[in-house]
Coordinates of C-alpha atoms and ligand atoms in Angstrom, one line a residue:
M11 CA -74.2 1.6 22.4
V12 CA -73.5 5.0 21.0
H13 CA -71.2 4.0 18.2
D14 CA -73.2 1.0 16.9
L15 CA -74.5 1.1 13.4
Q16 CA -78.3 1.6 13.5
H17 CA -80.6 -0.5 11.4
R18 CA -84.0 -2.2 11.5
M19 CA -82.8 -5.5 12.7
L20 CA -80.6 -4.3 15.6
A21 CA -82.0 -5.1 19.1
K22 CA -82.6 -1.7 20.6
P23 CA -82.0 -1.3 24.4
D24 CA -84.4 0.8 26.5
A25 CA -82.9 3.3 28.9
E26 CA -82.4 0.8 31.8
E27 CA -80.9 -1.8 29.5
A28 CA -78.6 0.7 27.9
S29 CA -77.4 1.8 31.3
R30 CA -76.7 -1.8 32.4
Q31 CA -74.8 -2.4 29.1
R32 CA -72.8 0.8 29.7
Y33 CA -71.9 -0.5 33.2
V34 CA -70.6 -3.8 31.7
L35 CA -68.6 -1.9 29.1
A36 CA -67.1 0.3 31.8
M37 CA -66.3 -2.8 33.9
K38 CA -64.6 -4.6 30.9
R39 CA -62.6 -1.5 30.1
Y40 CA -61.5 -1.2 33.7
L41 CA -60.5 -4.9 33.9
T42 CA -58.6 -4.7 30.6
G43 CA -56.9 -1.3 31.3
R44 CA -56.3 -1.4 35.0
I45 CA -56.4 -5.0 36.4
R46 CA -55.0 -7.1 33.5
P47 CA -51.6 -5.3 33.4
G48 CA -51.1 -6.5 37.0
N49 CA -50.9 -10.1 35.7
A50 CA -47.5 -9.5 34.2
L51 CA -46.3 -7.8 37.3
I52 CA -47.3 -10.5 39.7
Y53 CA -45.8 -13.1 37.4
E54 CA -42.4 -11.3 37.5
Q55 CA -42.5 -10.3 41.1
E56 CA -44.2 -13.3 42.8
V57 CA -45.1 -16.3 40.7
E58 CA -41.8 -16.8 38.8
P59 CA -39.6 -16.2 41.8
A60 CA -41.6 -18.7 43.9
F61 CA -41.5 -21.3 41.1
T62 CA -37.8 -20.8 40.6
S63 CA -37.0 -21.3 44.2
G64 CA -39.0 -24.5 44.3
H65 CA -37.4 -25.9 41.1
A66 CA -33.7 -25.7 41.7
G67 CA -33.4 -22.2 40.1
R68 CA -35.2 -22.9 36.8
S69 CA -38.1 -20.9 35.4
P70 CA -41.3 -22.7 34.0
D71 CA -40.4 -24.0 30.6
E72 CA -43.8 -25.5 29.6
R73 CA -47.2 -23.7 29.3
A74 CA -48.9 -26.3 31.6
E75 CA -46.6 -25.7 34.6
L76 CA -46.6 -21.9 34.1
R77 CA -50.4 -22.0 33.9
E78 CA -50.6 -24.1 37.1
A79 CA -48.3 -21.7 39.0
L80 CA -50.2 -18.6 37.7
L81 CA -53.6 -20.1 38.6
A82 CA -52.5 -20.6 42.2
N83 CA -51.9 -16.8 42.6
P84 CA -54.7 -14.8 44.3
H85 CA -54.3 -11.8 42.0
Y86 CA -54.6 -14.0 38.9
Q87 CA -57.5 -15.9 40.4
T88 CA -59.3 -12.5 41.0
W89 CA -58.6 -11.4 37.4
C90 CA -59.9 -14.8 36.0
S91 CA -63.0 -14.6 38.1
L92 CA -63.9 -10.9 37.4
N93 CA -63.2 -11.4 33.7
R94 CA -65.4 -14.4 33.5
S95 CA -68.1 -12.6 35.4
S96 CA -67.9 -9.6 33.1
Q97 CA -68.4 -11.9 30.1
E98 CA -71.5 -13.6 31.7
M99 CA -72.8 -10.1 32.7
M100 CA -72.4 -9.0 29.1
W101 CA -74.5 -11.8 27.7
Q102 CA -77.1 -11.2 30.5
A103 CA -77.3 -7.5 29.7
V104 CA -77.5 -8.0 26.0
G105 CA -79.9 -10.9 26.4
E106 CA -82.5 -8.7 28.2
T107 CA -82.7 -6.6 25.1
V108 CA -82.5 -9.4 22.6
M109 CA -85.2 -11.4 24.3
R110 CA -87.5 -8.4 24.7
E111 CA -87.0 -7.5 21.1
S112 CA -87.2 -11.0 19.7
E113 CA -90.8 -10.9 18.3
R114 CA -90.2 -7.6 16.6
M115 CA -87.0 -8.8 15.1
R116 CA -88.7 -12.0 13.8
T117 CA -91.3 -9.9 12.1
E118 CA -88.8 -7.5 10.7
A119 CA -86.7 -10.3 9.3
A120 CA -89.7 -12.0 7.7
A121 CA -90.7 -8.6 6.1
L122 CA -87.2 -7.9 4.9
C123 CA -86.4 -11.5 3.6
E124 CA -89.7 -12.2 2.1
A125 CA -90.1 -8.9 0.3
R126 CA -91.0 -9.4 -3.3
E127 CA -87.7 -8.0 -4.4
T128 CA -84.8 -8.6 -2.1
L129 CA -81.3 -7.3 -3.0
G130 CA -79.4 -10.4 -2.1
G131 CA -80.5 -13.9 -1.1
L132 CA -80.5 -16.7 1.6
R133 CA -79.8 -20.3 0.8
L134 CA -80.5 -22.6 3.8
D135 CA -80.1 -26.4 3.8
P136 CA -82.4 -28.3 6.1
A137 CA -80.2 -31.3 5.8
F138 CA -77.0 -29.4 6.9
E139 CA -75.5 -30.6 10.1
P140 CA -73.4 -27.9 11.8
P141 CA -70.0 -29.1 13.1
E142 CA -70.7 -31.2 16.3
V143 CA -68.4 -29.0 18.4
L144 CA -70.4 -25.9 17.6
Q145 CA -73.6 -27.7 18.7
R146 CA -72.0 -28.6 22.0
V147 CA -69.9 -25.6 22.9
N148 CA -71.3 -22.1 23.2
I149 CA -68.2 -20.2 21.9
H150 CA -67.3 -17.2 24.0
L151 CA -70.3 -18.1 26.2
Q152 CA -72.9 -16.8 23.6
P153 CA -76.3 -18.1 24.9
G154 CA -77.4 -20.9 22.6
G155 CA -74.2 -20.7 20.6
Y156 CA -73.7 -20.1 16.9
A157 CA -75.6 -23.1 15.6
R158 CA -78.8 -23.0 17.5
T159 CA -82.0 -22.6 15.4
L160 CA -85.3 -22.8 17.1
D161 CA -87.7 -22.6 14.1
E162 CA -88.0 -21.3 10.6
H163 CA -88.2 -17.7 11.7
D164 CA -85.6 -17.7 14.4
V165 CA -83.0 -14.9 14.2
L166 CA -81.7 -15.0 17.8
A167 CA -78.2 -16.4 17.1
G168 CA -77.5 -13.4 14.8
A169 CA -79.1 -10.9 17.2
F170 CA -77.0 -12.2 20.1
Y171 CA -73.9 -12.1 18.0
E172 CA -74.3 -8.5 16.8
S173 CA -75.4 -7.0 20.1
G174 CA -72.8 -9.0 22.1
G175 CA -70.1 -8.2 19.5
N176 CA -70.9 -4.5 19.8
L177 CA -70.3 -4.6 23.5
Y178 CA -67.4 -7.1 23.3
S179 CA -65.6 -4.7 20.9
M180 CA -65.6 -2.3 23.8
G181 CA -68.1 0.1 22.3
R182 CA -66.3 0.5 19.0
G183 CA -69.2 -1.5 17.4
M184 CA -69.3 -3.7 14.4
G185 CA -70.1 -0.6 12.2
G186 CA -70.8 -0.1 8.6
R187 CA -67.2 -0.3 7.7
D188 CA -66.5 -3.0 10.3
S189 CA -62.9 -2.4 11.2
K190 CA -61.7 -5.9 10.1
A191 CA -63.3 -5.8 6.6
G192 CA -62.4 -2.1 6.4
A193 CA -58.7 -3.0 7.2
V194 CA -58.6 -5.6 4.4
I195 CA -60.4 -3.3 1.9
A196 CA -58.0 -0.5 2.7
W197 CA -55.0 -2.8 2.3
L198 CA -56.2 -4.0 -1.1
A199 CA -56.8 -0.5 -2.3
R200 CA -53.3 0.5 -1.3
E201 CA -51.4 -2.6 -2.4
H202 CA -53.5 -3.7 -5.4
P203 CA -55.1 -0.5 -6.6
T204 CA -56.4 -1.9 -9.9
F205 CA -57.9 -5.0 -8.3
R206 CA -61.7 -5.2 -8.8
P207 CA -63.2 -8.5 -7.8
R208 CA -66.3 -9.7 -9.7
R209 CA -67.2 -12.2 -7.1
V210 CA -66.3 -12.1 -3.4
L211 CA -66.8 -14.9 -0.7
D212 CA -66.7 -14.1 3.1
M213 CA -66.3 -17.3 5.1
G214 CA -67.7 -17.6 8.6
C215 CA -69.8 -14.4 8.2
S216 CA -71.9 -14.6 11.5
A217 CA -74.3 -11.6 11.4
G218 CA -72.8 -10.4 8.2
A219 CA -71.0 -7.4 9.6
S220 CA -67.8 -8.3 7.8
S221 CA -69.7 -9.2 4.5
V222 CA -71.7 -5.9 4.0
P223 CA -68.6 -3.7 3.7
Y224 CA -67.5 -5.7 0.6
A225 CA -70.8 -5.0 -1.1
Q226 CA -70.4 -1.4 -0.3
A227 CA -66.7 -1.2 -1.4
Y228 CA -67.2 -3.1 -4.6
P229 CA -70.8 -2.2 -5.8
D230 CA -70.3 -4.1 -9.1
A231 CA -69.3 -7.3 -7.4
E232 CA -71.5 -10.2 -6.4
V233 CA -70.8 -10.8 -2.7
H234 CA -71.4 -14.2 -1.1
A235 CA -71.1 -15.2 2.5
L236 CA -71.3 -18.5 4.4
D237 CA -71.8 -19.8 7.9
I238 CA -73.2 -22.9 9.6
G239 CA -76.3 -21.7 11.5
A240 CA -79.7 -21.0 9.9
A241 CA -80.8 -18.5 12.6
M242 CA -77.4 -16.7 12.3
L243 CA -77.7 -16.5 8.5
R244 CA -81.4 -15.4 8.5
Y245 CA -80.4 -12.5 10.8
A246 CA -77.4 -11.7 8.6
H247 CA -79.6 -11.7 5.4
A248 CA -82.2 -9.4 7.0
R249 CA -79.5 -7.1 8.4
A250 CA -77.9 -6.8 5.0
E251 CA -81.3 -6.0 3.4
A252 CA -82.0 -3.4 6.1
L253 CA -78.7 -1.8 5.2
G254 CA -79.4 -1.8 1.5
A255 CA -76.5 -4.2 0.8
R256 CA -76.7 -7.0 -1.8
V257 CA -75.2 -10.1 -0.2
F258 CA -76.0 -13.8 -0.9
F259 CA -75.9 -15.9 2.3
H260 CA -75.3 -19.7 2.2
Q261 CA -75.5 -22.4 4.9
L262 CA -72.2 -24.2 4.2
D263 CA -69.1 -25.4 5.9
C264 CA -66.0 -23.3 5.0
A265 CA -64.0 -26.5 4.4
A266 CA -66.5 -28.1 2.0
T267 CA -68.5 -25.6 -0.1
D268 CA -70.4 -26.4 -3.2
F269 CA -69.3 -23.5 -5.4
P270 CA -67.6 -24.4 -8.7
D271 CA -63.8 -24.3 -9.1
G272 CA -62.5 -20.8 -9.8
F273 CA -65.8 -19.1 -8.9
F274 CA -64.3 -16.2 -6.9
D275 CA -61.8 -13.4 -7.4
L276 CA -61.6 -12.6 -3.7
V277 CA -62.0 -15.1 -0.8
V278 CA -61.8 -13.6 2.8
S279 CA -62.6 -14.5 6.3
H280 CA -62.6 -12.4 9.5
N281 CA -61.9 -13.8 13.0
L282 CA -62.7 -17.3 11.8
F283 CA -59.3 -19.0 12.2
H284 CA -59.4 -18.9 16.0
E285 CA -62.7 -20.6 16.1
I286 CA -62.0 -23.7 13.9
S287 CA -59.9 -26.8 14.4
D288 CA -56.6 -27.4 12.6
E289 CA -58.3 -29.9 10.3
T290 CA -61.1 -27.4 9.4
R291 CA -58.5 -24.6 8.9
R292 CA -56.5 -26.8 6.5
G293 CA -59.7 -27.7 4.6
M294 CA -60.7 -24.0 4.4
L295 CA -57.3 -23.1 2.9
A296 CA -57.6 -25.9 0.4
E297 CA -61.1 -24.7 -0.4
S298 CA -59.8 -21.1 -0.8
W299 CA -57.3 -22.3 -3.4
R300 CA -59.9 -24.3 -5.3
L301 CA -62.4 -21.5 -5.4
L302 CA -60.1 -18.8 -6.7
A303 CA -60.1 -17.8 -10.3
P304 CA -56.7 -17.2 -12.0
G305 CA -55.3 -14.0 -10.6
G306 CA -57.7 -14.2 -7.6
V307 CA -56.7 -13.3 -4.1
C308 CA -57.4 -14.7 -0.7
L309 CA -57.0 -12.7 2.5
H310 CA -57.9 -14.3 5.9
Q311 CA -57.7 -12.0 8.9
D312 CA -57.8 -12.7 12.6
V313 CA -56.5 -11.5 16.0
A314 CA -52.8 -11.2 16.3
I315 CA -52.0 -13.8 19.0
Q316 CA -49.3 -15.8 17.3
N317 CA -47.3 -17.8 19.9
A318 CA -44.1 -17.7 17.8
T319 CA -43.6 -14.1 18.8
R320 CA -44.6 -14.3 22.4
T321 CA -42.9 -15.1 25.7
L322 CA -44.2 -18.3 27.5
F323 CA -46.0 -16.0 30.1
E324 CA -47.8 -14.1 27.3
Q325 CA -48.8 -17.4 25.6
V326 CA -50.4 -18.6 28.7
E327 CA -52.0 -15.3 29.7
R328 CA -53.5 -14.9 26.2
S329 CA -54.9 -18.4 26.2
W330 CA -57.2 -17.5 29.1
D331 CA -60.1 -17.8 26.7
V332 CA -59.5 -21.5 26.2
E333 CA -60.3 -22.4 29.8
F334 CA -62.7 -19.6 30.8
N335 CA -64.4 -18.3 27.7
N336 CA -65.2 -21.5 25.7
E337 CA -62.7 -20.9 22.9
P338 CA -61.4 -24.5 22.3
F339 CA -59.4 -23.5 19.2
W340 CA -57.7 -20.3 20.4
E341 CA -54.4 -22.0 21.2
C342 CA -54.2 -24.3 18.1
Y343 CA -54.7 -21.2 15.9
A344 CA -52.0 -19.3 17.9
D345 CA -49.6 -22.2 17.4
A346 CA -50.2 -22.8 13.7
D347 CA -47.9 -22.0 10.8
I348 CA -50.6 -20.8 8.5
V349 CA -48.3 -19.6 5.7
A350 CA -46.8 -23.1 5.5
E351 CA -50.4 -24.5 5.4
M352 CA -51.3 -22.2 2.5
R353 CA -48.3 -23.4 0.6
A354 CA -49.3 -27.0 1.2
A355 CA -52.8 -26.1 0.0
G356 CA -51.3 -25.0 -3.4
F357 CA -50.5 -21.3 -3.1
P358 CA -47.1 -20.6 -4.7
Q359 CA -44.2 -20.1 -2.3
D360 CA -43.7 -16.5 -3.2
S361 CA -47.4 -15.4 -3.0
A362 CA -48.3 -16.8 0.4
R363 CA -47.3 -14.5 3.2
Q364 CA -48.5 -13.0 6.5
L365 CA -49.4 -9.4 7.0
A366 CA -49.9 -7.0 9.9
L367 CA -53.0 -5.1 8.9
P368 CA -53.4 -1.7 10.6
K369 CA -56.8 -1.5 12.4
I370 CA -59.3 1.1 11.1
S371 CA -60.9 1.8 14.5
G372 CA -58.5 1.8 17.4
P373 CA -54.8 1.2 17.8
G374 CA -52.8 -1.9 16.8
H375 CA -53.0 -4.3 14.0
W376 CA -54.7 -7.5 12.8
Y377 CA -52.9 -10.7 11.7
A378 CA -53.7 -11.8 8.2
V379 CA -52.5 -14.2 5.5
F380 CA -52.4 -13.3 1.9
G381 CA -52.2 -15.6 -1.2
Q382 CA -52.8 -15.2 -4.9
K383 CA -53.4 -17.7 -7.7
P384 CA -51.2 -17.1 -10.7
A385 CA -53.0 -15.3 -13.5
Ligands
SAM9 C1 -66.0 -15.0 15.3 S1 -67.3 -15.4 14.2 C2 -66.9 -14.5 12.8 C3 -67.3 -13.1 12.7 C4 -67.6 -12.4 11.4 N1 -66.7 -12.9 10.3 C5 -67.4 -11.0 11.7 O1 -66.3 -10.5 11.4 O2 -68.3 -10.3 12.2 C6 -66.9 -17.0 13.6 C7 -68.1 -17.6 12.8 O3 -67.5 -18.7 12.1 C8 -68.6 -19.6 12.0 N2 -68.0 -21.0 11.7 C9 -67.4 -21.8 12.6 N3 -67.0 -22.9 12.0 C10 -67.4 -22.8 10.7 C11 -67.3 -23.7 9.6 N4 -66.7 -24.9 9.7 N5 -67.8 -23.2 8.4 C12 -68.4 -22.0 8.3 N6 -68.5 -21.2 9.4 C13 -68.0 -21.6 10.6 C14 -69.3 -19.5 13.3 O4 -70.6 -20.0 13.2 C15 -69.3 -18.0 13.6 O5 -70.4 -17.4 13.1

């Protein structure tokens, strides 16, 4: 897609594939911009009045009954079906390119990662068992999922993630200054202008699109990134090398790393919260606290879908992904009081807080939590 960051590892669509990808993008934009707003209208005008008249004048007061009523409506059924199809079509369109390019990408990755002098590094652990749920569930329908690794040169999970992510972000791409990492870096520059981390950790890095911007923003820092899948990390490492960025990738669980206490000045994550369980998130926050050096900062960013600020209808409509897009943890993230969990993990009462981070590319803001270890 036109706005994507170009590099040697990226799967490059031919003219026909690019045209099919543009079609899927147009369809997704149409569904989001023109069809989805109808969901709120049909709820107000049809679904809620019908429910109320059948329930002695009361509106739905639980998500489950509101969801059941909504799912019985033909307009909502059409939206669900088209939206699901657009997601399947996205992976199909991206998959054509990724599979056609797979041999070239394997060769590129081997050349980039096995060069005599790489900038960063890759630490894989053959004994590492990815979380069982990620071996079983292909999150947001990504073919093969995050964890799949076919052999010791496999890079497909990362290639799917980056190409799918570029399309999924509606053509805004994952970019050099990926909007999520860019938003955190811009906030830190504004609010903590003298802060210069010596070591940075990016948790749940996927293809490394959120990790590379830290190496570019803090050229003197040592940037580390972790994820659970070997093929994902191999791609991320090769991609960072192709972009000339020095990042050290590790196959580790965010809730149980093997770095020493106080090793990092900055611990971040991007869009990880909504893809981990309550237990893993609490473990990750405890790990963030343990890994920070005195004066160190953690900033975890994700989509702004907090249920505390939403109507019951919005909560249900936004949790579409749980049922139809293989996002089992979307709702538990939206329900969580993460600031309270940070305080329970050790962050002082007055340092842990939530932020609305302005996006770099596009309107709106990201949700984030911030915490600092006393100097
Ligand atoms: C939505 S992606 C994150 C995207 C990436 N940070 C970015 O901004 O491009 C979530 C990632 O978290 C990883 N993940 C899920 N559970 C994890 C865990 N327990 N430990 C480490 N990584 C995990 C997944 O494998 C996946 O690559």
